[in-house]
């Protein structure tokens, strides 16, 4: 019984880590998109000045 509980616990922890990794990747994607927006806006501002 204890072995099954430990296995279940470790599987749940593994799943949580996997989900956390996906959240981290999603956050990285969001950060990249935000940086791209900032760069595009600055380029637009520069183009308007020229």
PDB file of C-alpha atoms in Angstrom:
ATOM      1  CA  UNK A   1       0.000   0.000   0.000  1.00  0.00           C
ATOM      2  CA  UNK A   2       2.757   2.446   0.882  1.00  0.00           C
ATOM      3  CA  UNK A   3       4.501   1.763  -2.418  1.00  0.00           C
ATOM      4  CA  UNK A   4       1.323   2.603  -4.358  1.00  0.00           C
ATOM      5  CA  UNK A   5       0.913   5.841  -2.406  1.00  0.00           C
ATOM      6  CA  UNK A   6       4.510   6.812  -3.097  1.00  0.00           C
ATOM      7  CA  UNK A   7       4.173   5.968  -6.785  1.00  0.00           C
ATOM      8  CA  UNK A   8       0.966   8.000  -7.000  1.00  0.00           C
ATOM      9  CA  UNK A   9       2.630  10.927  -5.242  1.00  0.00           C
ATOM     10  CA  UNK A  10       5.635  10.829  -7.575  1.00  0.00           C
ATOM     11  CA  UNK A  11       3.435  10.620 -10.656  1.00  0.00           C
ATOM     12  CA  UNK A  12       1.453  13.650  -9.490  1.00  0.00           C
ATOM     13  CA  UNK A  13       4.645  15.575  -8.787  1.00  0.00           C
ATOM     14  CA  UNK A  14       5.962  14.649 -12.228  1.00  0.00           C
ATOM     15  CA  UNK A  15       2.749  15.876 -13.848  1.00  0.00           C
ATOM     16  CA  UNK A  16       2.923  19.149 -11.917  1.00  0.00           C
ATOM     17  CA  UNK A  17       6.522  19.689 -13.017  1.00  0.00           C
ATOM     18  CA  UNK A  18       5.536  18.949 -16.606  1.00  0.00           C
ATOM     19  CA  UNK A  19       2.684  21.477 -16.409  1.00  0.00           C
ATOM     20  CA  UNK A  20       4.997  24.034 -14.844  1.00  0.00           C
ATOM     21  CA  UNK A  21       7.456  23.566 -17.700  1.00  0.00           C
ATOM     22  CA  UNK A  22       4.644  24.284 -20.170  1.00  0.00           C
ATOM     23  CA  UNK A  23       3.699  27.420 -18.243  1.00  0.00           C
ATOM     24  CA  UNK A  24       7.315  28.571 -18.317  1.00  0.00           C
ATOM     25  CA  UNK A  25       7.474  28.029 -22.080  1.00  0.00           C
ATOM     26  CA  UNK A  26       4.218  29.925 -22.545  1.00  0.00           C
ATOM     27  CA  UNK A  27       5.541  32.808 -20.445  1.00  0.00           C
ATOM     28  CA  UNK A  28       8.725  32.849 -22.538  1.00  0.00           C
ATOM     29  CA  UNK A  29       6.609  33.046 -25.706  1.00  0.00           C
ATOM     30  CA  UNK A  30       4.609  35.931 -24.229  1.00  0.00           C
ATOM     31  CA  UNK A  31       7.800  37.782 -23.303  1.00  0.00           C
ATOM     32  CA  UNK A  32       9.186  37.355 -26.812  1.00  0.00           C
ATOM     33  CA  UNK A  33       5.936  38.639 -28.345  1.00  0.00           C
ATOM     34  CA  UNK A  34       5.909  41.633 -25.993  1.00  0.00           C
ATOM     35  CA  UNK A  35       9.489  42.479 -26.942  1.00  0.00           C
ATOM     36  CA  UNK A  36       8.573  42.201 -30.626  1.00  0.00           C
ATOM     37  CA  UNK A  37       5.650  44.595 -30.077  1.00  0.00           C
ATOM     38  CA  UNK A  38       7.943  47.096 -28.372  1.00  0.00           C
ATOM     39  CA  UNK A  39      10.483  46.861 -31.193  1.00  0.00           C
ATOM     40  CA  UNK A  40       7.773  47.286 -33.838  1.00  0.00           C
ATOM     41  CA  UNK A  41       6.340  50.315 -32.030  1.00  0.00           C
ATOM     42  CA  UNK A  42       9.762  51.929 -31.750  1.00  0.00           C
ATOM     43  CA  UNK A  43      10.410  51.254 -35.428  1.00  0.00           C
ATOM     44  CA  UNK A  44       7.053  52.841 -36.268  1.00  0.00           C
ATOM     45  CA  UNK A  45       7.927  55.871 -34.130  1.00  0.00           C
ATOM     46  CA  UNK A  46      11.279  56.195 -35.907  1.00  0.00           C
ATOM     47  CA  UNK A  47       9.637  55.887 -39.314  1.00  0.00           C
ATOM     48  CA  UNK A  48       7.130  58.621 -38.416  1.00  0.00           C
ATOM     49  CA  UNK A  49       9.972  60.954 -37.442  1.00  0.00           C
ATOM     50  CA  UNK A  50      11.676  60.357 -40.782  1.00  0.00           C
TER      51      UNK A  50
END
